[in-house]
Amino acid sequence: GRQAACPRGLWGAVGGGGLYRRRVGRRRREARDVRWAAQECAADAPRRVETSSSPKSSIRTDSPTLCRRCREEGLTVRARFGGLTAGLALLAWGLSSLAGAVTTADVENRIRNEISKVWKVQNLEVGVAAYSQAHSDRGLFKSVMVRADTADIAGIVVRPVYVKALDVTFDVPLMLAKDPVIRTRSRGQTDVYLVLYEQDLNEGLRRAQSVVPDLSATLAGGQITLTGTYKFVWGNRFRMSGRLAVPDGYKINFVPTAAKVNGIPIPVSGVKLLLSKLNPILDLSSVIMQPKVNSLTIEDGKLIAR
């Protein structure tokens, strides 16, 4: 047999092959480390044992052929890897505990806080239904419902507002952050219902823009009529009638079908510049879970969005 090779630098002889295996001259360095270690520890290894020439062969740290220092270094290496394993296990336990802390009550409270940042609401109700704790850990919930008697959305008051979504998946890391943000990664069927009354619309329009200080809207007969004062080539006093449209599902725009200035009919294209300053009449993109509006119904004195 060969003289037992006891690598005093155990990191260099064993770990080094793993740390530097991609470098040129790897085998030469490993052979050199083993040769030097054998020379240094020859006095501490009187017994001859058969060892493998492969640098990847395992070295028993409890072998009598190893000197005291090498045995200690071997135990140190074991302790290092043992500590790393324990640390990873502790980290995994901590993450699982954090995920398990996601409850419907937590989500409801965070949604309330998020809504309070962007809306002025009265009698806010939030309800969250879960599938199971495992689904909640991933941020998936059966349904989420938000209702308020009144809500100030972008300066215009709607009353009431109701939103319900099924199969909602939240971004859990963002929701559990120090400054939580409620963001949906996906959602199933989403229903929205809100009512905008004529008086609230007029108050909101006057606050939202300064182009037409006396802008007034009338909701009747299935259409909307806007009147006010604006400097046109043909005069100042205008009257436009038309409908409301929501092409992207969020921004409600006024689409004129007829226009008059000082009582004289003008082409609709003549009020294009004014429309660019007035639209959108209402932007619903800040509504929680961002439900899309599919239909608008104008009744006498109010607008219903679904």
PDB file of N, CA and C in Angstrom, residues 146-211:
ATOM      1  N   VAL A 146     -65.822  44.086  -2.133  1.00  0.00           N
ATOM      2  CA  VAL A 146     -65.633  45.425  -1.583  1.00  0.00           C
ATOM      3  C   VAL A 146     -66.904  46.218  -1.844  1.00  0.00           C
ATOM      4  N   ARG A 147     -67.427  46.855  -0.791  1.00  0.00           N
ATOM      5  CA  ARG A 147     -68.641  47.655  -0.928  1.00  0.00           C
ATOM      6  C   ARG A 147     -68.533  48.900  -0.055  1.00  0.00           C
ATOM      7  N   ALA A 148     -69.046  50.019  -0.572  1.00  0.00           N
ATOM      8  CA  ALA A 148     -69.077  51.264   0.199  1.00  0.00           C
ATOM      9  C   ALA A 148     -70.318  52.047  -0.183  1.00  0.00           C
ATOM     10  N   ASP A 149     -70.901  52.725   0.805  1.00  0.00           N
ATOM     11  CA  ASP A 149     -72.075  53.558   0.527  1.00  0.00           C
ATOM     12  C   ASP A 149     -71.711  54.722  -0.381  1.00  0.00           C
ATOM     13  N   THR A 150     -70.558  55.339  -0.127  1.00  0.00           N
ATOM     14  CA  THR A 150     -70.060  56.417  -0.987  1.00  0.00           C
ATOM     15  C   THR A 150     -68.555  56.271  -1.127  1.00  0.00           C
ATOM     16  N   ALA A 151     -68.049  56.700  -2.267  1.00  0.00           N
ATOM     17  CA  ALA A 151     -66.609  56.676  -2.518  1.00  0.00           C
ATOM     18  C   ALA A 151     -66.252  57.828  -3.438  1.00  0.00           C
ATOM     19  N   ASP A 152     -65.240  58.570  -3.048  1.00  0.00           N
ATOM     20  CA  ASP A 152     -64.737  59.674  -3.869  1.00  0.00           C
ATOM     21  C   ASP A 152     -63.645  59.116  -4.766  1.00  0.00           C
ATOM     22  N   ILE A 153     -63.963  58.956  -6.050  1.00  0.00           N
ATOM     23  CA  ILE A 153     -63.031  58.385  -7.018  1.00  0.00           C
ATOM     24  C   ILE A 153     -62.568  59.488  -7.955  1.00  0.00           C
ATOM     25  N   ALA A 154     -61.308  59.849  -7.836  1.00  0.00           N
ATOM     26  CA  ALA A 154     -60.720  60.882  -8.693  1.00  0.00           C
ATOM     27  C   ALA A 154     -61.515  62.181  -8.627  1.00  0.00           C
ATOM     28  N   GLY A 155     -62.009  62.518  -7.439  1.00  0.00           N
ATOM     29  CA  GLY A 155     -62.708  63.785  -7.261  1.00  0.00           C
ATOM     30  C   GLY A 155     -64.190  63.753  -7.541  1.00  0.00           C
ATOM     31  N   ILE A 156     -64.721  62.613  -7.970  1.00  0.00           N
ATOM     32  CA  ILE A 156     -66.154  62.484  -8.254  1.00  0.00           C
ATOM     33  C   ILE A 156     -66.738  61.425  -7.328  1.00  0.00           C
ATOM     34  N   VAL A 157     -67.824  61.767  -6.660  1.00  0.00           N
ATOM     35  CA  VAL A 157     -68.439  60.869  -5.684  1.00  0.00           C
ATOM     36  C   VAL A 157     -69.413  59.934  -6.386  1.00  0.00           C
ATOM     37  N   VAL A 158     -69.264  58.627  -6.111  1.00  0.00           N
ATOM     38  CA  VAL A 158     -70.221  57.627  -6.600  1.00  0.00           C
ATOM     39  C   VAL A 158     -70.869  56.993  -5.376  1.00  0.00           C
ATOM     40  N   ARG A 159     -72.130  56.609  -5.540  1.00  0.00           N
ATOM     41  CA  ARG A 159     -72.874  56.031  -4.408  1.00  0.00           C
ATOM     42  C   ARG A 159     -73.968  55.115  -4.921  1.00  0.00           C
ATOM     43  N   PRO A 160     -73.953  53.827  -4.592  1.00  0.00           N
ATOM     44  CA  PRO A 160     -72.868  53.130  -3.903  1.00  0.00           C
ATOM     45  C   PRO A 160     -71.838  52.607  -4.910  1.00  0.00           C
ATOM     46  N   VAL A 161     -70.841  51.890  -4.400  1.00  0.00           N
ATOM     47  CA  VAL A 161     -69.890  51.192  -5.260  1.00  0.00           C
ATOM     48  C   VAL A 161     -69.747  49.769  -4.723  1.00  0.00           C
ATOM     49  N   TYR A 162     -69.767  48.804  -5.657  1.00  0.00           N
ATOM     50  CA  TYR A 162     -69.710  47.393  -5.279  1.00  0.00           C
ATOM     51  C   TYR A 162     -68.815  46.663  -6.273  1.00  0.00           C
ATOM     52  N   VAL A 163     -67.858  45.909  -5.746  1.00  0.00           N
ATOM     53  CA  VAL A 163     -66.944  45.136  -6.591  1.00  0.00           C
ATOM     54  C   VAL A 163     -66.802  43.744  -5.988  1.00  0.00           C
ATOM     55  N   LYS A 164     -66.927  42.718  -6.819  1.00  0.00           N
ATOM     56  CA  LYS A 164     -66.705  41.347  -6.365  1.00  0.00           C
ATOM     57  C   LYS A 164     -65.946  40.587  -7.443  1.00  0.00           C
ATOM     58  N   ALA A 165     -64.884  39.892  -7.020  1.00  0.00           N
ATOM     59  CA  ALA A 165     -64.058  39.123  -7.945  1.00  0.00           C
ATOM     60  C   ALA A 165     -63.891  37.707  -7.415  1.00  0.00           C
ATOM     61  N   LEU A 166     -63.851  36.739  -8.323  1.00  0.00           N
ATOM     62  CA  LEU A 166     -63.662  35.335  -7.974  1.00  0.00           C
ATOM     63  C   LEU A 166     -62.260  34.884  -8.369  1.00  0.00           C
ATOM     64  N   ASP A 167     -61.765  33.882  -7.639  1.00  0.00           N
ATOM     65  CA  ASP A 167     -60.443  33.295  -7.926  1.00  0.00           C
ATOM     66  C   ASP A 167     -59.375  34.382  -8.050  1.00  0.00           C
ATOM     67  N   VAL A 168     -59.213  35.126  -6.986  1.00  0.00           N
ATOM     68  CA  VAL A 168     -58.267  36.245  -6.978  1.00  0.00           C
ATOM     69  C   VAL A 168     -56.922  35.777  -6.433  1.00  0.00           C
ATOM     70  N   THR A 169     -55.852  36.079  -7.162  1.00  0.00           N
ATOM     71  CA  THR A 169     -54.496  35.774  -6.711  1.00  0.00           C
ATOM     72  C   THR A 169     -53.755  37.079  -6.470  1.00  0.00           C
ATOM     73  N   PHE A 170     -53.335  37.288  -5.223  1.00  0.00           N
ATOM     74  CA  PHE A 170     -52.594  38.491  -4.856  1.00  0.00           C
ATOM     75  C   PHE A 170     -51.095  38.225  -4.911  1.00  0.00           C
ATOM     76  N   ASP A 171     -50.342  39.289  -5.065  1.00  0.00           N
ATOM     77  CA  ASP A 171     -48.884  39.218  -4.980  1.00  0.00           C
ATOM     78  C   ASP A 171     -48.522  39.221  -3.494  1.00  0.00           C
ATOM     79  N   VAL A 172     -48.228  38.036  -2.937  1.00  0.00           N
ATOM     80  CA  VAL A 172     -48.016  37.901  -1.494  1.00  0.00           C
ATOM     81  C   VAL A 172     -46.821  38.707  -0.989  1.00  0.00           C
ATOM     82  N   PRO A 173     -45.636  38.661  -1.638  1.00  0.00           N
ATOM     83  CA  PRO A 173     -44.514  39.461  -1.126  1.00  0.00           C
ATOM     84  C   PRO A 173     -44.836  40.945  -1.019  1.00  0.00           C
ATOM     85  N   LEU A 174     -45.548  41.487  -1.996  1.00  0.00           N
ATOM     86  CA  LEU A 174     -45.911  42.900  -1.928  1.00  0.00           C
ATOM     87  C   LEU A 174     -46.934  43.153  -0.822  1.00  0.00           C
ATOM     88  N   MET A 175     -47.843  42.210  -0.644  1.00  0.00           N
ATOM     89  CA  MET A 175     -48.892  42.382   0.355  1.00  0.00           C
ATOM     90  C   MET A 175     -48.335  42.299   1.777  1.00  0.00           C
ATOM     91  N   LEU A 176     -47.253  41.518   1.975  1.00  0.00           N
ATOM     92  CA  LEU A 176     -46.664  41.356   3.299  1.00  0.00           C
ATOM     93  C   LEU A 176     -45.464  42.258   3.524  1.00  0.00           C
ATOM     94  N   ALA A 177     -45.192  43.147   2.587  1.00  0.00           N
ATOM     95  CA  ALA A 177     -44.047  44.046   2.725  1.00  0.00           C
ATOM     96  C   ALA A 177     -44.280  45.052   3.838  1.00  0.00           C
ATOM     97  N   LYS A 178     -43.198  45.749   4.216  1.00  0.00           N
ATOM     98  CA  LYS A 178     -43.302  46.752   5.276  1.00  0.00           C
ATOM     99  C   LYS A 178     -44.305  47.831   4.899  1.00  0.00           C
ATOM    100  N   ASP A 179     -44.263  48.258   3.632  1.00  0.00           N
ATOM    101  CA  ASP A 179     -45.264  49.174   3.092  1.00  0.00           C
ATOM    102  C   ASP A 179     -46.105  48.384   2.094  1.00  0.00           C
ATOM    103  N   PRO A 180     -47.154  47.703   2.558  1.00  0.00           N
ATOM    104  CA  PRO A 180     -47.890  46.763   1.706  1.00  0.00           C
ATOM    105  C   PRO A 180     -48.577  47.434   0.527  1.00  0.00           C
ATOM    106  N   VAL A 181     -48.596  46.711  -0.580  1.00  0.00           N
ATOM    107  CA  VAL A 181     -49.292  47.138  -1.788  1.00  0.00           C
ATOM    108  C   VAL A 181     -50.199  45.993  -2.223  1.00  0.00           C
ATOM    109  N   ILE A 182     -51.476  46.291  -2.440  1.00  0.00           N
ATOM    110  CA  ILE A 182     -52.423  45.273  -2.890  1.00  0.00           C
ATOM    111  C   ILE A 182     -52.395  45.233  -4.410  1.00  0.00           C
ATOM    112  N   ARG A 183     -51.817  44.160  -4.945  1.00  0.00           N
ATOM    113  CA  ARG A 183     -51.739  44.012  -6.398  1.00  0.00           C
ATOM    114  C   ARG A 183     -52.195  42.605  -6.763  1.00  0.00           C
ATOM    115  N   THR A 184     -53.132  42.512  -7.708  1.00  0.00           N
ATOM    116  CA  THR A 184     -53.638  41.217  -8.138  1.00  0.00           C
ATOM    117  C   THR A 184     -52.811  40.701  -9.302  1.00  0.00           C
ATOM    118  N   ARG A 185     -52.384  39.456  -9.183  1.00  0.00           N
ATOM    119  CA  ARG A 185     -51.655  38.813 -10.280  1.00  0.00           C
ATOM    120  C   ARG A 185     -52.627  38.226 -11.298  1.00  0.00           C
ATOM    121  N   SER A 186     -53.774  37.782 -10.826  1.00  0.00           N
ATOM    122  CA  SER A 186     -54.806  37.253 -11.725  1.00  0.00           C
ATOM    123  C   SER A 186     -56.133  37.253 -10.979  1.00  0.00           C
ATOM    124  N   ARG A 187     -57.208  37.168 -11.737  1.00  0.00           N
ATOM    125  CA  ARG A 187     -58.541  37.104 -11.143  1.00  0.00           C
ATOM    126  C   ARG A 187     -59.491  36.476 -12.155  1.00  0.00           C
ATOM    127  N   GLY A 188     -60.569  35.902 -11.633  1.00  0.00           N
ATOM    128  CA  GLY A 188     -61.573  35.304 -12.500  1.00  0.00           C
ATOM    129  C   GLY A 188     -62.670  36.302 -12.816  1.00  0.00           C
ATOM    130  N   GLN A 189     -63.904  35.839 -12.789  1.00  0.00           N
ATOM    131  CA  GLN A 189     -65.042  36.716 -13.074  1.00  0.00           C
ATOM    132  C   GLN A 189     -65.090  37.868 -12.078  1.00  0.00           C
ATOM    133  N   THR A 190     -65.258  39.077 -12.599  1.00  0.00           N
ATOM    134  CA  THR A 190     -65.290  40.275 -11.752  1.00  0.00           C
ATOM    135  C   THR A 190     -66.528  41.093 -12.078  1.00  0.00           C
ATOM    136  N   ASP A 191     -67.299  41.417 -11.052  1.00  0.00           N
ATOM    137  CA  ASP A 191     -68.507  42.225 -11.210  1.00  0.00           C
ATOM    138  C   ASP A 191     -68.305  43.577 -10.544  1.00  0.00           C
ATOM    139  N   VAL A 192     -68.817  44.624 -11.177  1.00  0.00           N
ATOM    140  CA  VAL A 192     -68.740  45.964 -10.618  1.00  0.00           C
ATOM    141  C   VAL A 192     -70.093  46.640 -10.803  1.00  0.00           C
ATOM    142  N   TYR A 193     -70.478  47.412  -9.809  1.00  0.00           N
ATOM    143  CA  TYR A 193     -71.731  48.163  -9.881  1.00  0.00           C
ATOM    144  C   TYR A 193     -71.519  49.471  -9.132  1.00  0.00           C
ATOM    145  N   LEU A 194     -71.744  50.570  -9.830  1.00  0.00           N
ATOM    146  CA  LEU A 194     -71.658  51.875  -9.175  1.00  0.00           C
ATOM    147  C   LEU A 194     -72.653  52.827  -9.826  1.00  0.00           C
ATOM    148  N   VAL A 195     -73.107  53.789  -9.034  1.00  0.00           N
ATOM    149  CA  VAL A 195     -74.094  54.765  -9.485  1.00  0.00           C
ATOM    150  C   VAL A 195     -73.507  56.160  -9.312  1.00  0.00           C
ATOM    151  N   LEU A 196     -73.597  56.946 -10.383  1.00  0.00           N
ATOM    152  CA  LEU A 196     -73.123  58.326 -10.367  1.00  0.00           C
ATOM    153  C   LEU A 196     -74.319  59.243 -10.600  1.00  0.00           C
ATOM    154  N   TYR A 197     -74.629  60.050  -9.605  1.00  0.00           N
ATOM    155  CA  TYR A 197     -75.776  60.946  -9.714  1.00  0.00           C
ATOM    156  C   TYR A 197     -75.376  62.262 -10.373  1.00  0.00           C
ATOM    157  N   GLU A 198     -76.357  62.887 -10.989  1.00  0.00           N
ATOM    158  CA  GLU A 198     -76.116  64.106 -11.764  1.00  0.00           C
ATOM    159  C   GLU A 198     -75.481  65.213 -10.917  1.00  0.00           C
ATOM    160  N   GLN A 199     -75.979  65.410  -9.713  1.00  0.00           N
ATOM    161  CA  GLN A 199     -75.431  66.460  -8.856  1.00  0.00           C
ATOM    162  C   GLN A 199     -73.970  66.189  -8.505  1.00  0.00           C
ATOM    163  N   ASP A 200     -73.651  64.942  -8.162  1.00  0.00           N
ATOM    164  CA  ASP A 200     -72.265  64.586  -7.841  1.00  0.00           C
ATOM    165  C   ASP A 200     -71.366  64.734  -9.066  1.00  0.00           C
ATOM    166  N   LEU A 201     -71.897  64.392 -10.244  1.00  0.00           N
ATOM    167  CA  LEU A 201     -71.125  64.532 -11.473  1.00  0.00           C
ATOM    168  C   LEU A 201     -70.774  65.991 -11.728  1.00  0.00           C
ATOM    169  N   ASN A 202     -71.734  66.881 -11.580  1.00  0.00           N
ATOM    170  CA  ASN A 202     -71.480  68.305 -11.823  1.00  0.00           C
ATOM    171  C   ASN A 202     -70.459  68.887 -10.843  1.00  0.00           C
ATOM    172  N   GLU A 203     -70.586  68.521  -9.574  1.00  0.00           N
ATOM    173  CA  GLU A 203     -69.624  69.016  -8.589  1.00  0.00           C
ATOM    174  C   GLU A 203     -68.218  68.502  -8.886  1.00  0.00           C
ATOM    175  N   GLY A 204     -68.135  67.245  -9.282  1.00  0.00           N
ATOM    176  CA  GLY A 204     -66.828  66.682  -9.601  1.00  0.00           C
ATOM    177  C   GLY A 204     -66.216  67.277 -10.853  1.00  0.00           C
ATOM    178  N   LEU A 205     -67.025  67.527 -11.884  1.00  0.00           N
ATOM    179  CA  LEU A 205     -66.507  68.107 -13.123  1.00  0.00           C
ATOM    180  C   LEU A 205     -65.958  69.512 -12.896  1.00  0.00           C
ATOM    181  N   ARG A 206     -66.608  70.280 -12.063  1.00  0.00           N
ATOM    182  CA  ARG A 206     -66.137  71.648 -11.807  1.00  0.00           C
ATOM    183  C   ARG A 206     -64.830  71.647 -11.012  1.00  0.00           C
ATOM    184  N   ARG A 207     -64.675  70.656 -10.123  1.00  0.00           N
ATOM    185  CA  ARG A 207     -63.427  70.583  -9.352  1.00  0.00           C
ATOM    186  C   ARG A 207     -62.279  70.024 -10.181  1.00  0.00           C
ATOM    187  N   ALA A 208     -62.601  69.134 -11.115  1.00  0.00           N
ATOM    188  CA  ALA A 208     -61.553  68.410 -11.835  1.00  0.00           C
ATOM    189  C   ALA A 208     -60.894  69.219 -12.936  1.00  0.00           C
ATOM    190  N   GLN A 209     -61.560  70.265 -13.458  1.00  0.00           N
ATOM    191  CA  GLN A 209     -60.998  71.024 -14.572  1.00  0.00           C
ATOM    192  C   GLN A 209     -61.323  72.506 -14.393  1.00  0.00           C
ATOM    193  N   SER A 210     -60.494  73.326 -15.046  1.00  0.00           N
ATOM    194  CA  SER A 210     -60.685  74.782 -14.976  1.00  0.00           C
ATOM    195  C   SER A 210     -60.921  75.389 -16.352  1.00  0.00           C
ATOM    196  N   VAL A 211     -61.030  74.536 -17.363  1.00  0.00           N
ATOM    197  CA  VAL A 211     -61.227  75.028 -18.730  1.00  0.00           C
ATOM    198  C   VAL A 211     -62.607  75.648 -18.875  1.00  0.00           C
TER     199      VAL A 211
END
